Amino acid sequence: EAGVAQSPRYKIIEKRQSVAFWCNPISGHATLYWYQQILGQGPKLLIQFQNNGVVDDSQLPKDRFSAERLKGVDSTLKIQPAKLEDSAVYLCASSPPGGVVDTQYFGPGTRLTVL
Amino acid sequence: GESVGLHLPTLSVQEGDNSIINCAYSNSASDYFIWYKQESGKGPQFIIDIRSNMDKRQGQRVTVLLNKTVKHLSLQIAATQPGDSAVYFCAERDINAGGTSYGKLTFGQGTILTVHP
């Protein structure tokens, strides 16, 4: 079974520029998550999708961050404009439908450096 | 607010020793806890989980202990190997948070485990 795919793996931009990350979850997984992981910290949930609908974006800085999952499969996360404090690893995770507990499978992440 | 934290940010052990990684949590409503292992350049990988109605659960070389009285979680790794070197995170799930029946995971800061051959 293929895992969660993310691209690019690394990105370096200057502040005020825009950037987009892509995620392809495990086939059949209905729930998709985007996390921000700042160096030395645990992942922090940015947004959670159930199929193509948003179920939790309470910690997403909506003035600059946006995410979409139009067809309920792939997802993109965008930052516009980027700030220095956005430097972090952006992790995508997915979990299968049904079940009582939330087993999340993580991708390798995209490391963003904002200069 | 909710928080999950670790007592020790780093832990160094010799190969073959047993390792104990600790975690404190503050949300008494959390009903499910997970330990993740994160190797450099990779996403977190599930290790073991435990529900709040249990106080101990064993896996292969790993044991998780839950003490709800003091809101404390620990991960024990037996016969630690160099391949166990990684950052370990505990995460708690509040079933009433978030927007789905899955609840919402909150991760702690992490402990760096280094195993010396």
Coordinates of N, CA and C in Angstrom, one line a residue:
Chain A
E1 N 0.9 -1.2 0.0 CA 0.0 0.0 0.0 C 0.9 1.2 0.0
A2 N 0.7 2.1 -1.0 CA 1.4 3.3 -1.0 C 1.1 4.3 0.1
G3 N 2.1 5.0 0.6 CA 1.8 5.9 1.7 C 1.3 7.3 1.3
V4 N 1.3 8.2 2.2 CA 0.9 9.6 1.9 C 2.0 10.2 1.1
A5 N 1.7 10.8 0.0 CA 2.7 11.5 -0.8 C 2.6 13.0 -0.7
Q6 N 3.8 13.6 -0.6 CA 3.8 15.1 -0.5 C 4.9 15.7 -1.4
S7 N 4.6 16.8 -2.0 CA 5.6 17.5 -2.8 C 5.4 19.0 -2.7
P8 N 6.4 19.8 -2.8 CA 7.8 19.4 -2.9 C 8.3 18.9 -1.5
R9 N 9.5 18.3 -1.4 CA 10.0 18.0 -0.1 C 10.7 19.1 0.6
Y10 N 11.2 20.1 -0.2 CA 11.8 21.2 0.3 C 11.5 22.5 -0.5
K11 N 11.4 23.6 0.2 CA 11.0 24.8 -0.5 C 11.7 26.0 0.3
I12 N 12.4 26.8 -0.5 CA 12.9 28.1 0.1 C 12.4 29.3 -0.6
I13 N 11.8 30.2 0.1 CA 11.2 31.4 -0.5 C 11.6 32.6 0.3
E14 N 11.3 33.7 -0.2 CA 11.5 35.0 0.5 C 10.2 35.4 1.1
K15 N 10.3 36.1 2.2 CA 9.0 36.6 2.9 C 8.2 37.4 1.8
R16 N 6.9 37.3 2.0 CA 6.0 38.0 1.2 C 5.7 37.2 -0.2
Q17 N 6.5 36.2 -0.4 CA 6.2 35.4 -1.6 C 5.1 34.4 -1.3
S18 N 4.6 33.7 -2.3 CA 3.6 32.7 -2.1 C 4.2 31.3 -2.3
V19 N 3.5 30.3 -1.7 CA 4.0 29.0 -1.9 C 2.8 28.0 -1.8
A20 N 2.9 26.9 -2.4 CA 1.8 25.9 -2.4 C 2.4 24.5 -2.2
F21 N 1.7 23.7 -1.4 CA 2.1 22.3 -1.1 C 1.0 21.4 -1.6
W22 N 1.5 20.2 -2.0 CA 0.5 19.3 -2.5 C 0.6 18.0 -1.7
C23 N -0.6 17.3 -1.5 CA -0.7 16.1 -0.8 C -1.6 15.1 -1.5
N24 N -1.1 13.9 -1.6 CA -2.0 12.8 -2.1 C -2.1 11.7 -1.0
P25 N -3.3 11.6 -0.4 CA -3.5 10.7 0.7 C -3.5 9.3 0.2
I26 N -3.5 8.4 1.2 CA -3.6 6.9 0.9 C -5.0 6.7 0.2
S27 N -5.0 5.9 -0.8 CA -6.2 5.6 -1.5 C -7.3 5.1 -0.6
G28 N -8.5 5.8 -0.7 CA -9.6 5.4 0.1 C -9.8 6.1 1.4
H29 N -8.8 6.8 1.8 CA -8.8 7.6 3.0 C -9.7 8.8 2.9
A30 N -10.7 8.9 3.7 CA -11.7 10.0 3.6 C -11.2 11.3 4.3
T31 N -10.5 11.1 5.3 CA -10.1 12.2 6.2 C -8.6 12.6 5.9
L32 N -8.4 13.9 5.7 CA -7.1 14.4 5.4 C -6.8 15.6 6.3
Y33 N -5.6 15.6 6.7 CA -5.2 16.7 7.7 C -3.9 17.4 7.2
W34 N -3.8 18.6 7.5 CA -2.6 19.4 7.3 C -2.1 19.9 8.7
Y35 N -0.8 19.6 9.0 CA -0.2 20.0 10.2 C 1.0 20.9 9.9
Q36 N 1.2 21.8 10.9 CA 2.4 22.6 10.8 C 3.3 22.2 12.0
Q37 N 4.6 21.8 11.7 CA 5.5 21.4 12.7 C 6.7 22.3 12.7
I38 N 6.7 23.2 13.7 CA 7.9 24.1 13.9 C 9.0 23.3 14.6
L39 N 10.2 23.6 14.3 CA 11.4 22.9 14.8 C 11.3 22.7 16.3
G40 N 11.4 21.5 16.8 CA 11.5 21.3 18.2 C 10.1 21.1 18.8
Q41 N 9.1 21.2 18.0 CA 7.7 21.1 18.6 C 7.0 20.0 17.9
G42 N 5.8 19.6 18.5 CA 5.0 18.6 18.0 C 4.1 19.2 16.9
P43 N 3.6 18.4 16.0 CA 2.7 18.9 14.9 C 1.5 19.6 15.5
K44 N 1.1 20.7 14.8 CA -0.1 21.4 15.2 C -1.1 21.4 14.0
L45 N -2.3 20.9 14.3 CA -3.3 20.8 13.3 C -3.7 22.2 12.7
L46 N -3.6 22.3 11.4 CA -4.1 23.5 10.7 C -5.5 23.3 10.2
I47 N -5.7 22.2 9.5 CA -7.0 22.0 8.9 C -7.3 20.5 8.7
Q48 N -8.6 20.2 8.8 CA -9.0 18.8 8.7 C -10.1 18.7 7.7
F49 N -10.0 17.8 6.7 CA -11.1 17.6 5.7 C -11.7 16.3 5.9
Q50 N -13.0 16.2 5.7 CA -13.7 14.9 5.6 C -14.3 14.9 4.2
N51 N -13.7 14.0 3.4 CA -13.9 14.0 2.0 C -13.5 15.4 1.4
N52 N -14.4 16.2 0.8 CA -14.0 17.5 0.3 C -14.5 18.6 1.2
G53 N -15.0 18.3 2.3 CA -15.5 19.4 3.2 C -14.6 19.6 4.4
V54 N -14.5 20.9 4.8 CA -13.7 21.2 6.0 C -14.5 21.0 7.3
V55 N -13.9 20.2 8.2 CA -14.5 20.0 9.5 C -13.9 20.7 10.6
D56 N -12.6 21.1 10.5 CA -11.9 21.9 11.5 C -10.8 22.7 10.9
D57 N -11.0 24.0 10.9 CA -9.9 24.9 10.5 C -9.7 26.0 11.5
S58 N -10.0 25.7 12.8 CA -9.9 26.7 13.8 C -8.5 27.2 14.1
Q59 N -7.5 26.5 13.7 CA -6.1 26.9 13.9 C -5.4 27.4 12.6
L60 N -6.2 27.5 11.6 CA -5.6 28.0 10.3 C -5.6 29.5 10.3
P61 N -4.4 30.1 10.0 CA -4.4 31.6 9.9 C -5.0 32.0 8.6
K62 N -6.3 32.2 8.6 CA -7.0 32.4 7.3 C -6.7 33.6 6.5
D63 N -6.0 34.6 7.2 CA -5.6 35.8 6.4 C -4.5 35.5 5.4
R64 N -3.8 34.4 5.6 CA -2.7 34.1 4.7 C -2.7 32.6 4.2
F65 N -3.3 31.7 5.0 CA -3.3 30.3 4.6 C -4.6 29.9 4.0
S66 N -4.6 29.0 3.0 CA -5.8 28.5 2.5 C -5.5 27.0 2.1
A67 N -6.6 26.3 2.0 CA -6.4 24.9 1.7 C -7.7 24.4 0.9
E68 N -7.5 23.5 0.0 CA -8.7 22.9 -0.6 C -8.5 21.5 -0.9
R69 N -9.6 20.8 -1.1 CA -9.6 19.4 -1.4 C -10.8 19.2 -2.3
L70 N -10.7 19.6 -3.6 CA -11.8 19.8 -4.4 C -12.6 18.5 -4.7
K71 N -11.8 17.4 -5.0 CA -12.5 16.2 -5.4 C -12.5 15.1 -4.3
G72 N -12.1 15.6 -3.1 CA -12.1 14.6 -2.0 C -10.9 13.7 -2.0
V73 N -9.9 14.0 -2.8 CA -8.7 13.2 -2.9 C -7.5 14.0 -2.5
D74 N -6.8 14.5 -3.6 CA -5.7 15.4 -3.4 C -6.0 16.7 -2.7
S75 N -5.0 17.3 -2.1 CA -5.2 18.5 -1.4 C -4.0 19.4 -1.6
T76 N -4.3 20.7 -1.6 CA -3.2 21.7 -1.7 C -3.4 22.7 -0.5
L77 N -2.2 23.1 0.0 CA -2.2 24.1 1.1 C -1.4 25.3 0.6
K78 N -1.9 26.5 0.7 CA -1.2 27.6 0.1 C -1.0 28.7 1.2
I79 N 0.2 29.3 1.1 CA 0.5 30.5 2.0 C 0.8 31.7 1.1
Q80 N 0.0 32.8 1.4 CA 0.2 34.0 0.6 C -0.3 35.2 1.4
P81 N 0.6 36.1 1.8 CA 2.1 36.0 1.6 C 2.8 35.3 2.8
A82 N 3.9 34.8 2.5 CA 4.6 34.0 3.6 C 5.3 35.0 4.5
K83 N 5.4 34.6 5.8 CA 6.2 35.4 6.8 C 7.3 34.5 7.3
L84 N 8.3 35.1 8.0 CA 9.4 34.4 8.5 C 9.0 33.3 9.4
E85 N 7.9 33.5 10.3 CA 7.5 32.6 11.2 C 6.8 31.4 10.6
D86 N 6.6 31.4 9.3 CA 5.9 30.2 8.6 C 7.0 29.1 8.3
S87 N 8.2 29.4 8.6 CA 9.3 28.4 8.4 C 9.0 27.2 9.3
A88 N 8.8 26.0 8.7 CA 8.3 24.9 9.4 C 8.3 23.7 8.4
V89 N 8.0 22.5 9.0 CA 7.6 21.4 8.1 C 6.1 21.3 8.1
Y90 N 5.6 21.1 6.9 CA 4.1 21.0 6.7 C 3.8 19.5 6.4
L91 N 3.1 18.9 7.3 CA 2.8 17.5 7.2 C 1.4 17.3 6.8
C92 N 1.2 16.3 5.9 CA -0.1 15.9 5.5 C -0.3 14.5 6.1
A93 N -1.5 14.2 6.6 CA -1.9 12.9 7.1 C -3.2 12.5 6.6
S94 N -3.5 11.2 6.6 CA -4.8 10.8 6.2 C -5.2 9.6 7.1
S95 N -6.5 9.4 7.2 CA -7.0 8.3 8.0 C -8.2 7.7 7.2
P96 N -8.4 6.4 7.5 CA -9.5 5.7 6.7 C -10.8 6.0 7.2
P97 N -11.9 5.7 6.5 CA -13.2 6.0 6.9 C -13.7 5.0 7.9
G98 N -14.6 5.4 8.7 CA -15.2 4.5 9.7 C -14.2 4.3 10.9
G99 N -14.6 3.4 11.8 CA -13.7 3.2 13.0 C -14.0 4.1 14.1
V100 N -13.6 3.7 15.2 CA -13.8 4.5 16.5 C -12.7 5.5 16.7
V101 N -11.5 5.0 16.5 CA -10.3 5.9 16.8 C -9.7 6.4 15.5
D102 N -8.9 7.3 15.6 CA -8.3 8.1 14.5 C -6.9 7.6 14.3
T103 N -6.7 6.7 13.4 CA -5.3 6.3 13.1 C -4.9 7.1 11.9
Q104 N -4.0 8.0 12.1 CA -3.5 8.9 11.1 C -2.1 8.4 10.5
Y105 N -2.1 8.4 9.2 CA -0.8 8.0 8.5 C -0.2 9.3 7.9
F106 N 1.0 9.6 8.3 CA 1.7 10.8 7.9 C 2.5 10.7 6.7
G107 N 2.6 11.7 5.9 CA 3.5 11.8 4.8 C 4.9 12.3 5.3
P108 N 5.9 12.4 4.4 CA 7.2 12.8 4.9 C 7.3 14.3 5.2
G109 N 6.4 15.1 4.7 CA 6.4 16.5 5.0 C 7.1 17.3 3.9
T110 N 6.8 18.6 3.9 CA 7.5 19.6 3.1 C 8.2 20.6 4.1
R111 N 9.5 20.7 3.9 CA 10.2 21.7 4.8 C 10.3 23.0 4.1
L112 N 9.6 24.0 4.7 CA 9.6 25.4 4.2 C 10.5 26.3 4.9
T113 N 11.4 27.0 4.2 CA 12.2 28.0 4.8 C 11.9 29.3 4.2
V114 N 11.5 30.3 5.0 CA 11.2 31.6 4.6 C 12.3 32.6 5.0
L115 N 12.9 33.2 4.0 CA 14.1 34.1 4.3 C 13.7 35.5 4.3
Chain B
G1 N -5.8 26.3 28.3 CA -6.2 25.4 27.2 C -5.6 24.1 27.3
E2 N -5.9 23.2 26.3 CA -5.3 21.9 26.3 C -3.8 22.0 26.1
S3 N -3.1 21.1 26.7 CA -1.6 21.0 26.5 C -1.2 19.6 26.8
V4 N -0.2 19.2 26.0 CA 0.5 17.9 26.3 C 2.0 18.2 26.3
G5 N 2.6 17.9 27.4 CA 4.1 18.2 27.5 C 4.9 17.1 27.9
L6 N 6.2 17.2 27.7 CA 7.1 16.2 28.1 C 8.1 16.7 29.2
H7 N 8.5 15.8 30.1 CA 9.4 16.3 31.2 C 10.8 16.4 30.7
L8 N 11.3 15.5 29.8 CA 12.6 15.4 29.4 C 12.7 15.7 27.9
P9 N 13.3 16.7 27.5 CA 13.5 16.9 26.0 C 14.5 16.0 25.4
T10 N 15.5 15.5 26.1 CA 16.5 14.6 25.5 C 16.7 13.4 26.4
L11 N 17.0 12.3 25.8 CA 17.3 11.1 26.6 C 18.4 10.3 25.8
S12 N 19.5 10.0 26.4 CA 20.6 9.2 25.8 C 20.7 7.9 26.6
V13 N 20.8 6.8 25.9 CA 20.9 5.5 26.5 C 21.9 4.7 25.7
Q14 N 22.4 3.6 26.3 CA 23.2 2.7 25.7 C 22.4 1.6 25.0
E15 N 22.9 1.1 23.9 CA 22.2 0.0 23.2 C 22.0 -1.2 24.2
G16 N 20.8 -1.7 24.2 CA 20.5 -2.8 25.1 C 19.8 -2.4 26.4
D17 N 19.9 -1.1 26.7 CA 19.3 -0.6 27.9 C 17.8 -0.4 27.7
N18 N 17.0 -0.3 28.7 CA 15.6 0.1 28.6 C 15.5 1.6 28.6
S19 N 14.5 2.1 27.9 CA 14.3 3.6 27.8 C 12.9 3.8 28.3
I20 N 12.8 5.0 29.0 CA 11.5 5.4 29.5 C 11.3 6.9 29.1
I21 N 10.3 7.1 28.3 CA 10.0 8.5 27.9 C 8.6 8.9 28.5
N22 N 8.6 10.1 29.1 CA 7.5 10.5 29.9 C 6.7 11.6 29.2
C23 N 5.5 11.8 29.6 CA 4.6 12.8 29.0 C 3.5 13.1 30.0
A24 N 3.3 14.4 30.2 CA 2.2 14.9 31.0 C 1.1 15.5 30.1
Y25 N -0.1 15.3 30.5 CA -1.2 15.9 29.8 C -2.1 16.7 30.8
S26 N -2.9 17.6 30.2 CA -3.7 18.4 31.1 C -5.2 18.3 30.9
N27 N -5.6 17.7 29.8 CA -7.0 17.6 29.4 C -7.6 16.3 30.0
S28 N -8.4 16.5 31.1 CA -8.9 15.3 31.7 C -10.0 14.6 30.9
A29 N -10.5 15.3 29.8 CA -11.5 14.8 28.9 C -10.9 13.9 27.8
S30 N -9.6 13.9 27.7 CA -8.9 13.0 26.7 C -9.2 11.6 27.0
D31 N -9.5 10.8 25.9 CA -9.9 9.5 26.1 C -9.0 8.5 25.4
Y32 N -8.0 9.0 24.7 CA -7.2 8.1 23.9 C -5.9 8.8 23.7
F33 N -4.8 8.0 23.8 CA -3.5 8.5 23.8 C -2.6 7.7 22.8
I34 N -1.7 8.3 22.1 CA -0.9 7.7 21.1 C 0.5 8.1 21.3
W35 N 1.4 7.2 21.1 CA 2.9 7.5 21.0 C 3.3 7.4 19.5
Y36 N 4.0 8.4 19.0 CA 4.5 8.5 17.7 C 6.0 8.5 17.7
K37 N 6.7 8.0 16.7 CA 8.1 8.0 16.5 C 8.4 8.8 15.3
Q38 N 9.3 9.8 15.3 CA 9.6 10.6 14.1 C 11.1 10.6 13.9
E39 N 11.5 9.9 12.8 CA 12.9 9.9 12.4 C 13.1 11.2 11.5
S40 N 14.4 11.5 11.5 CA 14.8 12.7 10.7 C 14.3 12.7 9.3
G41 N 13.6 13.7 8.9 CA 13.2 13.8 7.5 C 11.9 13.0 7.2
K42 N 11.3 12.4 8.2 CA 10.1 11.6 8.0 C 8.9 12.2 8.8
G43 N 7.8 11.7 8.5 CA 6.6 12.1 9.2 C 6.5 11.2 10.5
P44 N 5.7 11.6 11.4 CA 5.5 10.7 12.6 C 4.9 9.3 12.2
Q45 N 5.4 8.3 12.9 CA 4.9 7.0 12.7 C 4.3 6.4 14.0
F46 N 3.1 5.9 13.8 CA 2.4 5.3 15.0 C 3.2 4.2 15.6
I47 N 3.3 4.2 17.0 CA 4.0 3.2 17.7 C 3.0 2.3 18.5
I48 N 2.2 3.0 19.4 CA 1.3 2.3 20.2 C 0.3 3.2 20.8
D49 N -0.9 2.7 21.1 CA -1.9 3.6 21.6 C -2.5 3.0 22.9
I50 N -3.3 3.8 23.6 CA -4.0 3.3 24.8 C -5.2 4.1 25.0
R51 N -6.3 3.4 25.4 CA -7.5 4.1 25.7 C -7.5 4.5 27.2
S52 N -8.3 5.4 27.6 CA -8.3 6.0 28.9 C -8.9 5.0 29.9
N53 N -9.5 3.9 29.5 CA -10.0 2.9 30.4 C -9.0 1.8 30.7
M54 N -7.8 2.0 30.2 CA -6.7 1.1 30.5 C -5.6 1.8 31.2
D55 N -4.7 1.0 31.9 CA -3.6 1.7 32.5 C -2.3 1.1 32.0
K56 N -2.4 0.1 31.1 CA -1.1 -0.5 30.6 C -1.5 -1.2 29.3
R57 N -0.6 -1.1 28.3 CA -0.7 -1.8 27.1 C 0.7 -2.1 26.6
Q58 N 0.8 -3.4 26.1 CA 2.1 -3.8 25.6 C 2.1 -4.1 24.1
G59 N 3.2 -3.8 23.5 CA 3.4 -4.1 22.1 C 4.7 -4.9 22.0
Q60 N 5.3 -4.9 20.8 CA 6.5 -5.5 20.6 C 7.7 -4.6 21.1
R61 N 8.3 -5.0 22.2 CA 9.4 -4.2 22.8 C 8.9 -2.9 23.4
V62 N 7.7 -2.5 23.3 CA 7.2 -1.2 23.8 C 6.0 -1.5 24.8
T63 N 5.9 -0.6 25.8 CA 4.8 -0.7 26.7 C 4.4 0.8 27.0
V64 N 3.1 1.0 27.0 CA 2.7 2.3 27.4 C 1.9 2.2 28.7
L65 N 2.2 3.1 29.6 CA 1.5 3.2 30.9 C 0.8 4.5 31.0
L66 N -0.4 4.4 31.6 CA -1.3 5.6 31.7 C -1.7 5.7 33.2
N67 N -1.4 6.9 33.8 CA -1.8 7.2 35.1 C -2.7 8.4 35.1
K68 N -4.0 8.1 35.1 CA -5.0 9.2 34.9 C -5.1 10.1 36.2
T69 N -4.7 9.5 37.3 CA -4.8 10.3 38.6 C -3.9 11.5 38.5
V70 N -2.7 11.3 37.9 CA -1.7 12.4 37.8 C -1.5 12.9 36.4
K71 N -2.4 12.4 35.5 CA -2.3 12.8 34.1 C -0.9 12.6 33.5
H72 N -0.5 11.4 33.6 CA 0.9 11.0 33.1 C 0.9 9.8 32.3
L73 N 1.7 9.9 31.2 CA 1.8 8.8 30.2 C 3.3 8.5 30.1
S74 N 3.6 7.2 29.9 CA 5.0 6.9 29.6 C 5.1 5.8 28.6
L75 N 6.2 5.9 27.9 CA 6.5 4.9 26.9 C 7.8 4.2 27.3
Q76 N 7.7 2.9 27.4 CA 8.9 2.1 27.8 C 9.4 1.3 26.6
I77 N 10.6 1.4 26.3 CA 11.2 0.6 25.1 C 12.2 -0.3 25.7
A78 N 12.0 -1.6 25.5 CA 12.9 -2.6 26.1 C 14.1 -2.9 25.1
A79 N 15.2 -3.1 25.6 CA 16.4 -3.5 24.8 C 16.5 -2.5 23.7
T80 N 16.7 -1.2 24.0 CA 16.8 -0.2 23.0 C 17.9 -0.4 22.0
Q81 N 17.5 -0.1 20.8 CA 18.5 -0.4 19.6 C 18.8 1.0 19.0
P82 N 19.9 1.0 18.3 CA 20.2 2.3 17.5 C 19.1 2.8 16.6
G83 N 18.4 1.8 16.1 CA 17.3 2.2 15.2 C 16.1 2.8 15.9
D84 N 16.2 2.8 17.2 CA 15.1 3.5 18.0 C 15.4 5.0 18.1
S85 N 16.6 5.4 17.8 CA 16.9 6.8 17.9 C 16.0 7.7 17.0
A86 N 15.3 8.6 17.6 CA 14.3 9.4 16.9 C 13.7 10.4 17.9
V87 N 12.8 11.2 17.5 CA 12.0 12.0 18.4 C 10.7 11.3 18.7
Y88 N 10.3 11.2 19.9 CA 9.1 10.6 20.3 C 8.1 11.6 20.8
F89 N 6.9 11.5 20.3 CA 5.8 12.4 20.7 C 4.6 11.6 21.3
C90 N 4.1 12.2 22.3 CA 2.8 11.7 22.8 C 1.7 12.6 22.2
A91 N 0.6 12.0 22.0 CA -0.6 12.8 21.5 C -1.8 12.3 22.3
E92 N -2.7 13.3 22.5 CA -3.9 12.9 23.2 C -5.1 13.3 22.3
R93 N -6.2 12.5 22.5 CA -7.4 12.8 21.7 C -8.5 13.1 22.6
D94 N -9.1 14.3 22.3 CA -10.4 14.7 22.9 C -11.5 14.4 22.0
I95 N -12.3 13.4 22.3 CA -13.4 13.0 21.4 C -14.4 14.1 21.1
N96 N -14.5 15.0 22.0 CA -15.5 16.1 21.9 C -15.0 17.3 21.2
A97 N -13.7 17.3 20.8 CA -13.1 18.4 20.1 C -13.1 18.1 18.6
G98 N -12.9 19.1 17.8 CA -12.8 18.9 16.4 C -14.2 18.8 15.8
G99 N -14.3 18.4 14.5 CA -15.6 18.4 13.9 C -16.1 17.1 13.4
T100 N -15.4 16.0 13.8 CA -15.9 14.7 13.4 C -15.9 13.8 14.7
S101 N -16.4 12.6 14.4 CA -16.5 11.6 15.5 C -15.1 11.1 15.9
Y102 N -14.1 11.5 15.1 CA -12.7 11.1 15.5 C -12.2 11.9 16.6
G103 N -12.7 13.1 16.8 CA -12.1 14.0 17.8 C -10.9 14.7 17.3
K104 N -10.1 15.2 18.1 CA -9.0 16.0 17.7 C -7.7 15.6 18.5
L105 N -6.6 15.4 17.8 CA -5.3 15.1 18.4 C -4.6 16.3 18.7
T106 N -4.0 16.3 19.9 CA -3.0 17.4 20.3 C -1.7 16.7 20.7
F107 N -0.7 17.2 20.0 CA 0.7 16.6 20.2 C 1.5 17.4 21.3
G108 N 2.3 16.6 21.9 CA 3.2 17.2 22.9 C 4.5 17.7 22.1
Q109 N 5.5 18.2 22.9 CA 6.7 18.8 22.3 C 7.6 17.8 21.8
G110 N 7.8 16.7 22.3 CA 8.7 15.6 21.8 C 9.9 15.4 22.7
T111 N 10.4 14.2 22.7 CA 11.7 13.8 23.4 C 12.6 13.2 22.4
I112 N 13.8 13.7 22.4 CA 14.8 13.2 21.5 C 15.5 12.0 22.2
L113 N 15.4 10.8 21.6 CA 16.0 9.6 22.1 C 17.3 9.3 21.3
T114 N 18.4 9.2 21.9 CA 19.7 8.9 21.2 C 20.2 7.6 21.8
V115 N 20.4 6.6 21.0 CA 20.9 5.3 21.5 C 22.3 5.2 21.0
H116 N 23.2 5.0 21.9 CA 24.7 4.8 21.6 C 25.0 3.3 21.5
P117 N 25.7 3.0 20.4 CA 26.1 1.5 20.3 C 27.1 1.1 21.3

